[in-house]
C-alpha positions as a LaTeX table, in Angstrom:
\begin{tabular}{lrrr}
\hline
Residue & $x$ (\AA) & $y$ (\AA) & $z$ (\AA) \\
\hline
Unk1 & 115.27 & 113.42 & 96.26 \\
Unk2 & 113.52 & 112.97 & 92.60 \\
Unk3 & 112.72 & 115.19 & 89.88 \\
Unk4 & 109.45 & 116.53 & 89.63 \\
Unk5 & 109.02 & 115.38 & 85.66 \\
Unk6 & 109.42 & 111.57 & 87.16 \\
Unk7 & 107.66 & 112.10 & 90.02 \\
Unk8 & 104.70 & 113.18 & 88.79 \\
Unk9 & 105.00 & 110.77 & 85.72 \\
Unk10 & 105.14 & 107.95 & 88.01 \\
Unk11 & 102.21 & 108.81 & 90.00 \\
Unk12 & 100.43 & 108.57 & 87.09 \\
Unk13 & 100.14 & 112.10 & 85.79 \\
Unk14 & 100.85 & 111.39 & 82.35 \\
Unk15 & 104.19 & 110.47 & 79.84 \\
Unk16 & 107.10 & 112.68 & 80.33 \\
Unk17 & 106.18 & 114.79 & 77.53 \\
Unk18 & 102.74 & 115.39 & 78.81 \\
Unk19 & 104.11 & 116.21 & 82.28 \\
Unk20 & 106.32 & 119.19 & 80.76 \\
Unk21 & 103.34 & 120.83 & 79.24 \\
Unk22 & 101.56 & 120.49 & 82.96 \\
Unk23 & 104.61 & 122.43 & 84.22 \\
Unk24 & 104.84 & 125.04 & 81.16 \\
Unk25 & 101.16 & 125.82 & 82.01 \\
Unk26 & 102.02 & 126.49 & 85.48 \\
Unk27 & 99.65 & 124.16 & 87.30 \\
Unk28 & 102.34 & 122.19 & 89.01 \\
Unk29 & 103.74 & 123.66 & 92.82 \\
Unk30 & 105.65 & 122.98 & 94.78 \\
Unk31 & 105.33 & 123.98 & 98.81 \\
Unk32 & 102.96 & 126.33 & 97.32 \\
Unk33 & 105.57 & 127.81 & 94.78 \\
Unk34 & 104.55 & 127.08 & 90.53 \\
Unk35 & 107.30 & 124.95 & 89.35 \\
Unk36 & 107.86 & 124.92 & 85.33 \\
Unk37 & 111.58 & 123.27 & 85.19 \\
Unk38 & 111.03 & 119.39 & 85.10 \\
Unk39 & 114.54 & 118.94 & 86.53 \\
Unk40 & 113.69 & 120.52 & 89.43 \\
Unk41 & 114.12 & 118.09 & 92.37 \\
Unk42 & 111.59 & 117.62 & 95.10 \\
Unk43 & 111.60 & 115.32 & 98.25 \\
Unk44 & 107.94 & 114.38 & 97.84 \\
Unk45 & 107.94 & 112.68 & 101.50 \\
Unk46 & 109.36 & 115.93 & 102.77 \\
Unk47 & 107.66 & 118.52 & 100.36 \\
Unk48 & 104.00 & 119.28 & 99.16 \\
Unk49 & 103.21 & 119.00 & 95.64 \\
Unk50 & 100.09 & 119.64 & 94.07 \\
Unk51 & 98.38 & 119.65 & 90.38 \\
Unk52 & 95.81 & 122.04 & 89.70 \\
Unk53 & 95.70 & 122.45 & 93.45 \\
Unk54 & 95.19 & 118.68 & 93.97 \\
Unk55 & 97.78 & 117.33 & 96.43 \\
Unk56 & 99.76 & 114.59 & 94.76 \\
Unk57 & 99.63 & 111.58 & 97.17 \\
Unk58 & 103.34 & 109.83 & 97.05 \\
Unk59 & 103.93 & 106.23 & 97.29 \\
Unk60 & 106.93 & 104.59 & 96.07 \\
Unk61 & 106.25 & 101.02 & 95.98 \\
Unk62 & 103.10 & 99.75 & 94.45 \\
Unk63 & 101.91 & 95.67 & 95.88 \\
Unk64 & 99.52 & 93.95 & 93.43 \\
Unk65 & 97.53 & 90.56 & 94.18 \\
Unk66 & 96.86 & 88.51 & 90.81 \\
Unk67 & 95.24 & 85.50 & 90.12 \\
Unk68 & 97.12 & 84.76 & 87.10 \\
Unk69 & 95.28 & 82.93 & 84.24 \\
Unk70 & 96.68 & 79.83 & 81.80 \\
Unk71 & 98.71 & 80.58 & 79.01 \\
Unk72 & 100.19 & 84.02 & 80.68 \\
Unk73 & 104.27 & 83.95 & 81.72 \\
Unk74 & 105.31 & 85.23 & 84.52 \\
Unk75 & 107.64 & 87.65 & 83.15 \\
Unk76 & 107.90 & 91.93 & 82.88 \\
Unk77 & 108.22 & 91.34 & 79.12 \\
Unk78 & 108.46 & 88.83 & 75.64 \\
Unk79 & 108.72 & 89.32 & 72.23 \\
Unk80 & 106.34 & 86.76 & 71.92 \\
Unk81 & 104.55 & 85.39 & 74.91 \\
Unk82 & 102.22 & 87.53 & 76.48 \\
Unk83 & 103.31 & 88.45 & 80.04 \\
Unk84 & 101.52 & 89.23 & 83.45 \\
Unk85 & 102.88 & 92.62 & 83.29 \\
Unk86 & 100.61 & 92.88 & 79.95 \\
Unk87 & 97.35 & 92.30 & 82.12 \\
Unk88 & 98.28 & 95.36 & 84.12 \\
Unk89 & 96.62 & 98.96 & 83.27 \\
Unk90 & 99.08 & 101.59 & 82.53 \\
Unk91 & 98.81 & 103.25 & 85.90 \\
Unk92 & 100.15 & 100.75 & 87.41 \\
Unk93 & 103.02 & 99.49 & 85.26 \\
Unk94 & 104.24 & 102.98 & 85.29 \\
Unk95 & 105.87 & 101.59 & 88.74 \\
Unk96 & 107.49 & 98.75 & 86.69 \\
Unk97 & 106.21 & 96.20 & 89.08 \\
Unk98 & 107.62 & 92.59 & 88.32 \\
Unk99 & 106.36 & 89.25 & 89.84 \\
Unk100 & 107.67 & 87.70 & 92.88 \\
Unk101 & 108.67 & 84.24 & 91.59 \\
Unk102 & 106.97 & 82.57 & 88.69 \\
Unk103 & 104.46 & 80.46 & 88.24 \\
Unk104 & 104.11 & 78.16 & 84.93 \\
Unk105 & 102.61 & 79.37 & 81.73 \\
Unk106 & 100.07 & 76.84 & 82.49 \\
Unk107 & 99.42 & 77.28 & 86.19 \\
Unk108 & 96.96 & 79.67 & 87.55 \\
Unk109 & 96.32 & 81.10 & 91.13 \\
Unk110 & 98.07 & 83.61 & 93.41 \\
Unk111 & 101.07 & 85.88 & 92.09 \\
Unk112 & 102.32 & 88.87 & 93.53 \\
Unk113 & 103.56 & 91.60 & 91.71 \\
Unk114 & 105.55 & 94.66 & 93.74 \\
Unk115 & 108.61 & 97.11 & 92.79 \\
Unk116 & 109.88 & 96.44 & 96.43 \\
Unk117 & 112.66 & 94.39 & 95.81 \\
Unk118 & 113.35 & 93.77 & 99.99 \\
Unk119 & 109.81 & 92.18 & 100.00 \\
Unk120 & 110.47 & 90.01 & 97.14 \\
Unk121 & 114.10 & 89.05 & 98.44 \\
Unk122 & 112.17 & 88.34 & 101.71 \\
Unk123 & 109.60 & 86.36 & 100.00 \\
Unk124 & 111.98 & 84.54 & 97.68 \\
Unk125 & 114.95 & 83.38 & 99.79 \\
Unk126 & 116.03 & 79.86 & 100.56 \\
Unk127 & 116.78 & 80.65 & 104.08 \\
Unk128 & 113.37 & 81.78 & 104.49 \\
Unk129 & 111.36 & 78.93 & 104.28 \\
Unk130 & 108.07 & 80.64 & 103.03 \\
Unk131 & 105.41 & 78.16 & 102.44 \\
Unk132 & 103.58 & 78.60 & 99.24 \\
Unk133 & 100.42 & 76.11 & 98.89 \\
Unk134 & 98.53 & 74.80 & 95.77 \\
Unk135 & 95.57 & 72.76 & 94.73 \\
Unk136 & 96.21 & 70.13 & 92.27 \\
Unk137 & 94.03 & 67.64 & 90.27 \\
Unk138 & 96.19 & 64.34 & 89.40 \\
Unk139 & 96.25 & 61.97 & 86.59 \\
Unk140 & 96.31 & 58.89 & 89.36 \\
Unk141 & 95.23 & 57.69 & 92.44 \\
Unk142 & 97.21 & 59.51 & 95.28 \\
Unk143 & 97.58 & 57.17 & 98.24 \\
Unk144 & 98.52 & 57.55 & 102.19 \\
Unk145 & 102.32 & 56.36 & 100.59 \\
Unk146 & 102.20 & 59.20 & 98.94 \\
Unk147 & 101.76 & 61.67 & 101.69 \\
Unk148 & 104.71 & 59.84 & 103.78 \\
Unk149 & 106.91 & 60.48 & 100.60 \\
Unk150 & 106.01 & 63.87 & 100.09 \\
Unk151 & 106.43 & 64.30 & 104.07 \\
Unk152 & 109.88 & 62.81 & 103.78 \\
Unk153 & 111.02 & 64.51 & 100.28 \\
Unk154 & 110.99 & 62.80 & 97.31 \\
Unk155 & 114.24 & 62.58 & 94.80 \\
Unk156 & 113.42 & 64.63 & 91.34 \\
Unk157 & 114.99 & 63.03 & 88.33 \\
Unk158 & 117.99 & 65.49 & 88.49 \\
Unk159 & 118.20 & 63.47 & 91.73 \\
Unk160 & 118.25 & 66.79 & 93.95 \\
Unk161 & 115.93 & 65.80 & 97.19 \\
Unk162 & 113.32 & 68.28 & 98.10 \\
Unk163 & 112.44 & 68.99 & 101.84 \\
Unk164 & 109.53 & 67.74 & 103.33 \\
Unk165 & 106.19 & 68.97 & 101.78 \\
Unk166 & 102.71 & 68.50 & 103.48 \\
Unk167 & 100.12 & 66.57 & 100.89 \\
Unk168 & 96.64 & 66.48 & 101.85 \\
Unk169 & 94.11 & 64.20 & 99.52 \\
Unk170 & 91.11 & 65.99 & 99.11 \\
Unk171 & 89.54 & 63.43 & 97.06 \\
Unk172 & 91.26 & 60.19 & 95.74 \\
Unk173 & 90.15 & 58.41 & 92.70 \\
Unk174 & 91.58 & 57.62 & 89.25 \\
Unk175 & 91.63 & 61.42 & 89.29 \\
Unk176 & 92.61 & 62.66 & 92.63 \\
Unk177 & 91.88 & 66.25 & 94.12 \\
Unk178 & 94.94 & 67.19 & 96.42 \\
Unk179 & 96.28 & 70.45 & 98.49 \\
Unk180 & 99.99 & 70.62 & 98.59 \\
Unk181 & 102.55 & 73.14 & 100.41 \\
Unk182 & 106.08 & 73.11 & 99.67 \\
Unk183 & 108.70 & 75.81 & 100.92 \\
Unk184 & 111.24 & 75.73 & 97.92 \\
Unk185 & 110.15 & 76.58 & 94.30 \\
Unk186 & 112.44 & 74.36 & 91.83 \\
Unk187 & 111.58 & 74.40 & 88.72 \\
Unk188 & 108.21 & 72.49 & 87.61 \\
Unk189 & 108.72 & 71.14 & 91.13 \\
Unk190 & 104.91 & 69.64 & 92.17 \\
Unk191 & 104.81 & 68.60 & 88.71 \\
Unk192 & 108.27 & 66.61 & 89.54 \\
Unk193 & 107.34 & 65.44 & 92.53 \\
Unk194 & 104.11 & 63.83 & 91.55 \\
Unk195 & 106.15 & 62.37 & 88.46 \\
Unk196 & 108.17 & 60.74 & 91.07 \\
Unk197 & 105.08 & 58.79 & 92.87 \\
Unk198 & 104.52 & 57.92 & 89.20 \\
Unk199 & 101.52 & 60.20 & 88.87 \\
Unk200 & 100.72 & 63.20 & 86.85 \\
Unk201 & 99.62 & 66.83 & 87.75 \\
Unk202 & 96.78 & 67.60 & 84.99 \\
Unk203 & 95.47 & 71.53 & 87.07 \\
Unk204 & 97.64 & 73.48 & 89.30 \\
Unk205 & 96.88 & 76.46 & 91.25 \\
Unk206 & 98.42 & 78.60 & 94.01 \\
Unk207 & 96.08 & 79.41 & 96.55 \\
Unk208 & 98.46 & 81.02 & 99.28 \\
Unk209 & 102.07 & 82.29 & 99.48 \\
Unk210 & 102.88 & 82.67 & 103.25 \\
Unk211 & 100.46 & 84.12 & 105.25 \\
Unk212 & 98.76 & 85.59 & 102.37 \\
Unk213 & 95.97 & 83.81 & 100.75 \\
Unk214 & 94.66 & 84.34 & 97.15 \\
Unk215 & 91.47 & 86.45 & 97.06 \\
Unk216 & 88.94 & 84.34 & 95.72 \\
Unk217 & 86.90 & 87.02 & 94.29 \\
Unk218 & 89.25 & 87.67 & 91.67 \\
Unk219 & 88.33 & 85.90 & 88.15 \\
Unk220 & 91.90 & 84.38 & 85.83 \\
Unk221 & 93.55 & 87.79 & 84.60 \\
Unk222 & 91.94 & 90.23 & 87.43 \\
Unk223 & 94.35 & 91.97 & 90.38 \\
Unk224 & 94.03 & 94.10 & 92.99 \\
Unk225 & 96.13 & 96.53 & 95.07 \\
Unk226 & 97.28 & 94.90 & 98.31 \\
Unk227 & 95.67 & 96.43 & 101.73 \\
Unk228 & 97.86 & 97.71 & 104.20 \\
Unk229 & 97.25 & 94.86 & 106.61 \\
Unk230 & 98.15 & 92.38 & 104.06 \\
Unk231 & 101.58 & 94.46 & 103.34 \\
Unk232 & 102.22 & 94.43 & 106.72 \\
Unk233 & 101.42 & 90.16 & 107.25 \\
Unk234 & 103.84 & 89.47 & 104.33 \\
Unk235 & 106.37 & 92.30 & 105.98 \\
Unk236 & 105.92 & 90.16 & 109.04 \\
Unk237 & 105.13 & 93.21 & 110.74 \\
Unk238 & 103.16 & 93.36 & 113.91 \\
Unk239 & 99.46 & 95.12 & 113.75 \\
Unk240 & 99.69 & 98.86 & 116.14 \\
\hline
\end{tabular}
């Protein structure tokens, strides 16, 4: 059960103050009966709520895919830095979405934002080993020895030994293009893994999380809602 003013505010019908004006105007109905009291509780799954005769489509969760740009931090709010939530339209911010995991400030690419805590936990739980794939440009020549080292797991600067990672060399040279897939998310992990083999990451972009690839039509800073199929894919649900 939800208060009618909270429901309508969450569904984008304005601030609580604006919603109260709608209620006072008598344009809000629940199961055909006019409701004017903002404290009225409704069950949006069972009852039909209309505003100006138009049925309110209730959705408790929001699932967004963003192509995170450089220079923006993966947080819901910050007193100094611009956050990924600052990039959202107000109609999406009202759902209070949060980033699933984090990308470093200077890292680009796929970032999921949702208010579905259960899905976020499923994707971030170390026990689930959800793979995350990145494209990177490396300062230094990446070799087959590095591929083998990453497959075995490398020891980071703090003594932690990483789980096996898949390193694919796309182009090797003084600057190398690579693709890397990891199943954990230690602080600055990919940068520290290359540091462990004497090389430096100069560009990093996440292109896939679990079964979900980045929509390459999204420009940096752009986002869109996930499709029902993509949500089912992330949740591991079978298509009916």
